[in-house]
Coordinates of N, CA and C in Angstrom, one line a residue:
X1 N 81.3 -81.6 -244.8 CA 81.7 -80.5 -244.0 C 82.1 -79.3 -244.9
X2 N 81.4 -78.1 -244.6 CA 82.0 -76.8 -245.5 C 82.7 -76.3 -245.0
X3 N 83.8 -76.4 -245.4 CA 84.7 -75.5 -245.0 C 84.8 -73.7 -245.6
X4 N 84.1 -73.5 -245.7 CA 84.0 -72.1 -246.1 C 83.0 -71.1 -244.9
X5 N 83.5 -70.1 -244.6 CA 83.6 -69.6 -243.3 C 82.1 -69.2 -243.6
X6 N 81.4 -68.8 -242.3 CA 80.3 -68.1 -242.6 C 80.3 -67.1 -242.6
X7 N 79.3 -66.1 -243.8 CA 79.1 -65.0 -244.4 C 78.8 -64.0 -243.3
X8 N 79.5 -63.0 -243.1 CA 79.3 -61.4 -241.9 C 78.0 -60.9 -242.4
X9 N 77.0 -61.1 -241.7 CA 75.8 -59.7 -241.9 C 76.3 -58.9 -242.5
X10 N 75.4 -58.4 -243.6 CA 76.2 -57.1 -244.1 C 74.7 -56.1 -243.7
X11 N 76.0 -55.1 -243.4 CA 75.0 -53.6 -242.7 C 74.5 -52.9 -244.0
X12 N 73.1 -52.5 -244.4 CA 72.3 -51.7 -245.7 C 72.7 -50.2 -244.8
X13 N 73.9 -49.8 -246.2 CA 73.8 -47.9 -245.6 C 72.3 -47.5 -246.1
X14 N 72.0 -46.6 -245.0 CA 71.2 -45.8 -244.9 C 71.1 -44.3 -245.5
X15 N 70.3 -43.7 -246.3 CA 70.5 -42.1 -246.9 C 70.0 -41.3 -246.0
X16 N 70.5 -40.0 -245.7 CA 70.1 -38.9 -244.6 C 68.4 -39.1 -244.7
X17 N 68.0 -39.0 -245.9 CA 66.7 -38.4 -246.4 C 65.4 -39.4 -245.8
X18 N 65.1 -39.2 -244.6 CA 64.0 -40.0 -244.2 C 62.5 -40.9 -245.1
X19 N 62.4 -42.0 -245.1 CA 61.4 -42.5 -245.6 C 59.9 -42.5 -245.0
X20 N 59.8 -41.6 -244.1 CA 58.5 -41.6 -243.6 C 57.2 -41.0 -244.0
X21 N 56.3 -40.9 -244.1 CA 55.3 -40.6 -244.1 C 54.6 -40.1 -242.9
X22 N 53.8 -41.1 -242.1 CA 53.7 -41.0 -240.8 C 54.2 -41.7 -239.6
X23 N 54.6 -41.6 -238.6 CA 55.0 -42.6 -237.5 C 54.5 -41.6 -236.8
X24 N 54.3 -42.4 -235.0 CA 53.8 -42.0 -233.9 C 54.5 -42.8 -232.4
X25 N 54.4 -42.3 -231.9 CA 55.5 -43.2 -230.7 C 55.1 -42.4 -229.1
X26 N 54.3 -42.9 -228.5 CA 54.0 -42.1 -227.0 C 54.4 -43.3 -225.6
X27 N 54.8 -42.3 -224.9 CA 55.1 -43.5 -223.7 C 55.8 -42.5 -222.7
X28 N 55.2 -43.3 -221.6 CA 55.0 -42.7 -220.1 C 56.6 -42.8 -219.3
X29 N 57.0 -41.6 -219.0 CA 58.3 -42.1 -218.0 C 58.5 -41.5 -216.7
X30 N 58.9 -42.0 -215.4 CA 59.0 -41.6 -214.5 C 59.6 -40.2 -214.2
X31 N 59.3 -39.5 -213.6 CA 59.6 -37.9 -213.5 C 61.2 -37.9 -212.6
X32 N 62.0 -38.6 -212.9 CA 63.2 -39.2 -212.6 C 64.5 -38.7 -213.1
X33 N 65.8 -38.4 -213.3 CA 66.9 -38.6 -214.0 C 66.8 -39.5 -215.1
X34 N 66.8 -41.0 -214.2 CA 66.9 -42.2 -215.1 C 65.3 -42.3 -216.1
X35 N 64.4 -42.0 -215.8 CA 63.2 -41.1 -216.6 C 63.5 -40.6 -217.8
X36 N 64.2 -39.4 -218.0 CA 64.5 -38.6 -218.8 C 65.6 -39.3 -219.8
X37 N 66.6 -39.9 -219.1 CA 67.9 -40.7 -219.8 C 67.2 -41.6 -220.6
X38 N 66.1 -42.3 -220.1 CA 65.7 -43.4 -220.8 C 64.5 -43.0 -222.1
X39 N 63.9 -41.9 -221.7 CA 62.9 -41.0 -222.9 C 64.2 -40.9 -224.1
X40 N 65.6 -40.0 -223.7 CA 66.5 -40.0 -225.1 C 66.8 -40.9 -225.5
X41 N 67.0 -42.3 -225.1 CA 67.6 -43.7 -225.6 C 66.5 -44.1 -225.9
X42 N 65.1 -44.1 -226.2 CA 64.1 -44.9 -226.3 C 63.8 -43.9 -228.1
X43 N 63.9 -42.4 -227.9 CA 63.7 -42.0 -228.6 C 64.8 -41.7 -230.1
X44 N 65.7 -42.0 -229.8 CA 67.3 -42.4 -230.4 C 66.9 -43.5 -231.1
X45 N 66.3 -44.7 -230.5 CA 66.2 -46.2 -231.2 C 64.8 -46.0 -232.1
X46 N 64.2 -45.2 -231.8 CA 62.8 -44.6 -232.4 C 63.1 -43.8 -234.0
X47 N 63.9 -43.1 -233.3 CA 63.8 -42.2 -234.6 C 64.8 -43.2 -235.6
X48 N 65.9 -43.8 -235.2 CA 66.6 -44.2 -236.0 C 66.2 -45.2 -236.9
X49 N 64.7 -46.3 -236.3 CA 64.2 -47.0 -236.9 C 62.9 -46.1 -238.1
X50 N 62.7 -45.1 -237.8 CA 62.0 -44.6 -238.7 C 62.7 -43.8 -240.4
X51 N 64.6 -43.8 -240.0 CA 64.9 -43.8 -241.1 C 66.0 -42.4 -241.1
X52 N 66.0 -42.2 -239.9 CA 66.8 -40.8 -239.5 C 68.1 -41.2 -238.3
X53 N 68.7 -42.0 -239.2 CA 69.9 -42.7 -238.3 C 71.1 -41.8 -237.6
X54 N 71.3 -43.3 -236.6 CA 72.1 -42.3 -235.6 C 73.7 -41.3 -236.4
X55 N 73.9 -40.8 -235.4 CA 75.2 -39.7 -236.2 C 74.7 -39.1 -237.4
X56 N 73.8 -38.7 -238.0 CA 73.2 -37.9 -238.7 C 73.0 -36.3 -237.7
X57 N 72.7 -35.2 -238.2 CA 72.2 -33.8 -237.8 C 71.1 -33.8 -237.3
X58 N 70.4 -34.6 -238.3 CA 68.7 -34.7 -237.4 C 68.8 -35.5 -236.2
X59 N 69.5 -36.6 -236.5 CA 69.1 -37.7 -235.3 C 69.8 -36.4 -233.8
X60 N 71.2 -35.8 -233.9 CA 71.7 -35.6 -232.9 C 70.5 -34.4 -232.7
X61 N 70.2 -33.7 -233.3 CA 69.7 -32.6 -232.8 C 68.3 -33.4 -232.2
X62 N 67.5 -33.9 -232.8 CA 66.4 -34.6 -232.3 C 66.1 -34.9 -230.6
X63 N 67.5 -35.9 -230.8 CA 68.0 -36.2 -229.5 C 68.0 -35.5 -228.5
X64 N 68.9 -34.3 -228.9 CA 69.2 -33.4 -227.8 C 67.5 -32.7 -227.3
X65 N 66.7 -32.4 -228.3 CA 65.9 -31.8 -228.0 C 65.0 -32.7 -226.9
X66 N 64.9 -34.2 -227.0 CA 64.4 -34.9 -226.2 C 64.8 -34.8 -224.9
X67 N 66.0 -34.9 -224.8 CA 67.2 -34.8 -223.2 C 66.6 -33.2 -222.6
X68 N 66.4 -32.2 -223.7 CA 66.0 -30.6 -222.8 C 65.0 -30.6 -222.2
X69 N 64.1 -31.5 -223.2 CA 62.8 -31.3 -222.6 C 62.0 -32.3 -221.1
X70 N 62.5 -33.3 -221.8 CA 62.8 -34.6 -220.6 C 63.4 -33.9 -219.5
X71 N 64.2 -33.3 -219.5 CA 64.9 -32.6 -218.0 C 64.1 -32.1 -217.8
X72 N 63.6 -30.8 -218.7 CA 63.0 -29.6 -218.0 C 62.2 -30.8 -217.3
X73 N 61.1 -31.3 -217.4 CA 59.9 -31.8 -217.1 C 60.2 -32.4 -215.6
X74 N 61.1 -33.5 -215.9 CA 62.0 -33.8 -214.6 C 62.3 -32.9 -213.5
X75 N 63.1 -31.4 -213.3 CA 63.4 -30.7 -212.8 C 62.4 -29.6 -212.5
X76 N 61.6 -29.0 -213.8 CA 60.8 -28.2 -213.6 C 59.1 -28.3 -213.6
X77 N 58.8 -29.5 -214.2 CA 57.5 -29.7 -214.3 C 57.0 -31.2 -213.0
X78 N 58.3 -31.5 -212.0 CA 58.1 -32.4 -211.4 C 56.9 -32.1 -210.3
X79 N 56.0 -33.1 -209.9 CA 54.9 -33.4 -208.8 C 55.1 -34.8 -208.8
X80 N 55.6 -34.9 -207.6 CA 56.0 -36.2 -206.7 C 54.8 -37.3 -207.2
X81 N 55.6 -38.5 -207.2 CA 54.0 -39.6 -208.0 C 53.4 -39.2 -209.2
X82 N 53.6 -38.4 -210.6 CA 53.6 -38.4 -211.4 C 54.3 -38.5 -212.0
X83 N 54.5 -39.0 -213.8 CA 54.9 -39.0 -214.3 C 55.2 -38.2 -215.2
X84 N 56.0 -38.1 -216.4 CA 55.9 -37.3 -217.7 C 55.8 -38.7 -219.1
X85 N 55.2 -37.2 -219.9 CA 54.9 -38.4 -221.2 C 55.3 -37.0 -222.3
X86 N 56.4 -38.2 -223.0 CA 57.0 -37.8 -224.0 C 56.3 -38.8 -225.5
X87 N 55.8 -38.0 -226.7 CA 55.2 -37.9 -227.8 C 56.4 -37.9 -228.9
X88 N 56.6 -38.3 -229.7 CA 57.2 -38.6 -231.3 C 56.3 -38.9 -232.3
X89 N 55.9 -37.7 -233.2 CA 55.1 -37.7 -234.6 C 56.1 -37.5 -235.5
X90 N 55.8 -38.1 -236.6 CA 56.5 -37.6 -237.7 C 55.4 -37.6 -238.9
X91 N 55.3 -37.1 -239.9 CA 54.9 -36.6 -241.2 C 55.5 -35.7 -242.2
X92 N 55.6 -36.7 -243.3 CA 56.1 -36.0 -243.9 C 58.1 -36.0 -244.0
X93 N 58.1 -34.7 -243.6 CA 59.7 -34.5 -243.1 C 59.5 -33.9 -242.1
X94 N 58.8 -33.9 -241.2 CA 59.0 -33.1 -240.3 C 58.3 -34.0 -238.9
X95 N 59.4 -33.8 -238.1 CA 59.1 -34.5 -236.4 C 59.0 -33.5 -235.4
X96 N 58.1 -34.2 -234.8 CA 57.5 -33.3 -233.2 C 57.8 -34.0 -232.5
X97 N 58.5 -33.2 -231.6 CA 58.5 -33.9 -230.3 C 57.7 -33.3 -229.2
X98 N 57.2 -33.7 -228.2 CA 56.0 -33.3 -227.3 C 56.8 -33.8 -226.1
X99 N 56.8 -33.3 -224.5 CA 56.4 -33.6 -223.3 C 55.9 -33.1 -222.5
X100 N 54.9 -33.8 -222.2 CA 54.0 -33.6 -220.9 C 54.2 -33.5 -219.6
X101 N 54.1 -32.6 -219.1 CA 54.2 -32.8 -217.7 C 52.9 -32.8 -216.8
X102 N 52.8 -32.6 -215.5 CA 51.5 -32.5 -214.8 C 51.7 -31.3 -213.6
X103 N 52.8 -30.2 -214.4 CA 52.9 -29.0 -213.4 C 52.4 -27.6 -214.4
X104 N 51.2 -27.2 -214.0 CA 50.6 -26.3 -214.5 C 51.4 -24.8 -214.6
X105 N 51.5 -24.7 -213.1 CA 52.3 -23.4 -212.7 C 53.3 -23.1 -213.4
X106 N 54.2 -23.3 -213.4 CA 55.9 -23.6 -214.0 C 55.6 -23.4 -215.2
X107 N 55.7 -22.4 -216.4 CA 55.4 -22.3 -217.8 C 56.8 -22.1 -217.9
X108 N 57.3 -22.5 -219.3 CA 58.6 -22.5 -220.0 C 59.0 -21.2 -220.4
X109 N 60.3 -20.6 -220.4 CA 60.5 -18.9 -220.4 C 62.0 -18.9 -221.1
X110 N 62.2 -18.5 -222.4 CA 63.6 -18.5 -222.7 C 64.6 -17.8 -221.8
X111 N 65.2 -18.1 -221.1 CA 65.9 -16.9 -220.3 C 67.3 -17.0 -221.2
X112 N 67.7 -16.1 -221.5 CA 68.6 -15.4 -222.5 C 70.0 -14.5 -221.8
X113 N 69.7 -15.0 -220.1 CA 70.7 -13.9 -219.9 C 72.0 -15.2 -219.9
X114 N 73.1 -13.9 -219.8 CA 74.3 -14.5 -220.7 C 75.3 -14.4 -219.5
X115 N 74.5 -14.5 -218.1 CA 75.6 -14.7 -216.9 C 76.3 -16.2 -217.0
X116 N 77.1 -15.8 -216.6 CA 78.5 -17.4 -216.7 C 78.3 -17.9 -215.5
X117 N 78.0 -17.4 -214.1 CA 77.7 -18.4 -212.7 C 76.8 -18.8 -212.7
X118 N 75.6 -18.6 -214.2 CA 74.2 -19.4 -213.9 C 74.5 -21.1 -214.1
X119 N 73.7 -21.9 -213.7 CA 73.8 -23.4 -214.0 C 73.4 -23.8 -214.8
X120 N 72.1 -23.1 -214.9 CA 70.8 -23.9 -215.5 C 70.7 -22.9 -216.5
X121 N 69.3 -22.8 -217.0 CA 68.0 -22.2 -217.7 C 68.3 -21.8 -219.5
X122 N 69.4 -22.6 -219.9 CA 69.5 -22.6 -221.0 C 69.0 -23.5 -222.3
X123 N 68.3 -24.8 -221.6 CA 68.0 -25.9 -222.2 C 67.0 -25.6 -223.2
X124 N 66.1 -24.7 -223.2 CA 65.0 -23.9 -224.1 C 65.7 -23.0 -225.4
X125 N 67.0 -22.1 -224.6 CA 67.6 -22.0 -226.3 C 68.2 -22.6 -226.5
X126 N 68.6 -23.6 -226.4 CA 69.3 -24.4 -227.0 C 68.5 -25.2 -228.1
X127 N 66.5 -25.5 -227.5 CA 65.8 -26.1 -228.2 C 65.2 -24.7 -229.2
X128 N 65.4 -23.3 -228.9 CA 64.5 -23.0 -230.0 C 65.8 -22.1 -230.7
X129 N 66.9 -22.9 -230.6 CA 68.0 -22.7 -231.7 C 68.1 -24.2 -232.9
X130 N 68.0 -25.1 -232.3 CA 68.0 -26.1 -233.1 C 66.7 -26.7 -234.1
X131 N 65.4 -26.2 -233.2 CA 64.0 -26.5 -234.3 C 63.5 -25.2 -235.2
X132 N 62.7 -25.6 -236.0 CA 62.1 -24.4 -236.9 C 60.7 -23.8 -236.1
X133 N 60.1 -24.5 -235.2 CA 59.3 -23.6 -234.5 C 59.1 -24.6 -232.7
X134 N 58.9 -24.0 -231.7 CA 58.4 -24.7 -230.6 C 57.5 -23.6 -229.8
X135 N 56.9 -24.3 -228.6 CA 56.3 -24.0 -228.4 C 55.6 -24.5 -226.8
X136 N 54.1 -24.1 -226.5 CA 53.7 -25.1 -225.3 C 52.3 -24.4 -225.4
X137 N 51.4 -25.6 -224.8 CA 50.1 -25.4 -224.5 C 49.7 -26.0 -223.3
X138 N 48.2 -25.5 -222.5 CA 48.0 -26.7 -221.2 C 47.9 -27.6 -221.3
X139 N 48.0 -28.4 -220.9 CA 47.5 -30.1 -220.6 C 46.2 -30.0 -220.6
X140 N 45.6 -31.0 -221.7 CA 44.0 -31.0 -221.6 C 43.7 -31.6 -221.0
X141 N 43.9 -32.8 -220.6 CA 43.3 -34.0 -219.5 C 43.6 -33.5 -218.1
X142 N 44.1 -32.6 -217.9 CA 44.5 -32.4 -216.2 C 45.3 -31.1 -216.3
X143 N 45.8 -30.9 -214.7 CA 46.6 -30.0 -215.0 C 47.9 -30.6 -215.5
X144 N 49.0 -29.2 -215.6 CA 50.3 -29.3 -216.6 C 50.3 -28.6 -217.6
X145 N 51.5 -29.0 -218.6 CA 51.4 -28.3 -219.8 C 52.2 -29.4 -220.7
X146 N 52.3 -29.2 -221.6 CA 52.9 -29.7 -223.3 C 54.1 -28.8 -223.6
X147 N 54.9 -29.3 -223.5 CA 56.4 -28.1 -224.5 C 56.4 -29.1 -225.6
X148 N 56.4 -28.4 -226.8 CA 56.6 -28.8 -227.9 C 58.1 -28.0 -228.8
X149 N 58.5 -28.9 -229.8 CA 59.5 -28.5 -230.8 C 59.2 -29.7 -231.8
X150 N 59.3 -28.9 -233.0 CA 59.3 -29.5 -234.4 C 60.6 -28.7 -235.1
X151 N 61.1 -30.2 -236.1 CA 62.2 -30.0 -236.8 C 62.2 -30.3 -238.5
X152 N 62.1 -29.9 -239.3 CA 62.2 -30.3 -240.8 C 63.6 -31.0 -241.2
X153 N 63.5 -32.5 -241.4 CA 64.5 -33.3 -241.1 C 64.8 -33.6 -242.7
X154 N 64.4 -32.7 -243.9 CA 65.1 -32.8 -245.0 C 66.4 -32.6 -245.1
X155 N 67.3 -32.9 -245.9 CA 68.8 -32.9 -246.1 C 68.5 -31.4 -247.0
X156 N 69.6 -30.8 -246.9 CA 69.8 -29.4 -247.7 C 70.4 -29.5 -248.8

C-alpha cells in the first residue's frame, strides 16, 4: 500500500500570445435567447482552446462581440423557423467572427445617439469600438445578411 497521496493535476499557464495559425469553427443556432447564450459559451470554450484563454482582453472582448451579434440576429435578424449561424476563423493573429442571419431587410446601422431612455441599439458600437475593422454583406445562399468583426489578438 502507498501511502503517499495522489499527485493534483497540475494546470500548464498559458501566454496571452495566441499559437494559431489557422482554426475554423461554424455551427448553427436557434434564433432564440438560449440560441445566442449558447453561440457565447460555445465560442468562449472555442477560442480558449485555440490559445486565447479565458480572462485575457482578447478572450473578453471576443466574447462580448459574439453576445452583440448573436443578439442582434436573435432580436433583429429573427424569421420565425430559422435559424442563425455564427462562424470563428482565425489566422494568423487575427479572428473573425461572422453571424448569419436569414433577414435581408433589417441591415445593421450604428446608431450613435446618446439618449439615456433608449434600451437598445448600442450593441454595434460597442462591436466597432472593440474590433479593428467590421462590417456586413448579403447572404449568398438565400436571403439575410453576414455582420462581421475582426480583432488583432497580438499582445502589445
Amino acid at each position: 500500500m502507498n501511502s503517499d497521496p495522489s499527485p493534483l493535476p497540475v494546470r500548464i499557464a498559458r501566454t496571452a500570445q495566441p499559437r494559431f495559425t489557422w482554426h475554423h469553427f461554424t455551427m448553427q443556432f436557434s434564433s432564440t435567447p438560449r440560441g445566442a447564450r449558447l453561440a457565447r459559451h460555445l465560442a468562449g470554450e472555442r477560442l480558449d482552446a485555440w490559445g486565447i484563454p479565458y480572462g485575457s482582453d482578447a478572450h473578453d472582448a471576443l466574447t462580448l462581440i459574439v453576445a452583440e451579434l448573436s443578439a442582434n440576429a436573435v432580436s433583429h435578424g429573427l424569421v420565425p423557423g430559422r435559424d442563425f449561424r455564427l462562424r470563428l476563423s482565425a489566422e494568423d493573429a487575427t479572428v473573425r467572427v461572422e453571424v448569419t442571419d436569414t433577414r435581408g431587410e433589417r441591415l445593421p446601422v450604428l446608431n450613435d445617439s446618446s439618449a439615456d431612455d433608449q434600451e437598445g441599439g448600442r450593441g454595434l458600437l460597442l462591436v466597432a469600438a472593440l474590433t479593428d475593422h467590421w462590417g456586413w454583406f448579403p447572404r449568398t445562399e438565400g436571403p439575410g445578411k453576414t455582420v462581421w468583426a475582426s480583432l488583432d489578438v497580438r499582445p502589445l
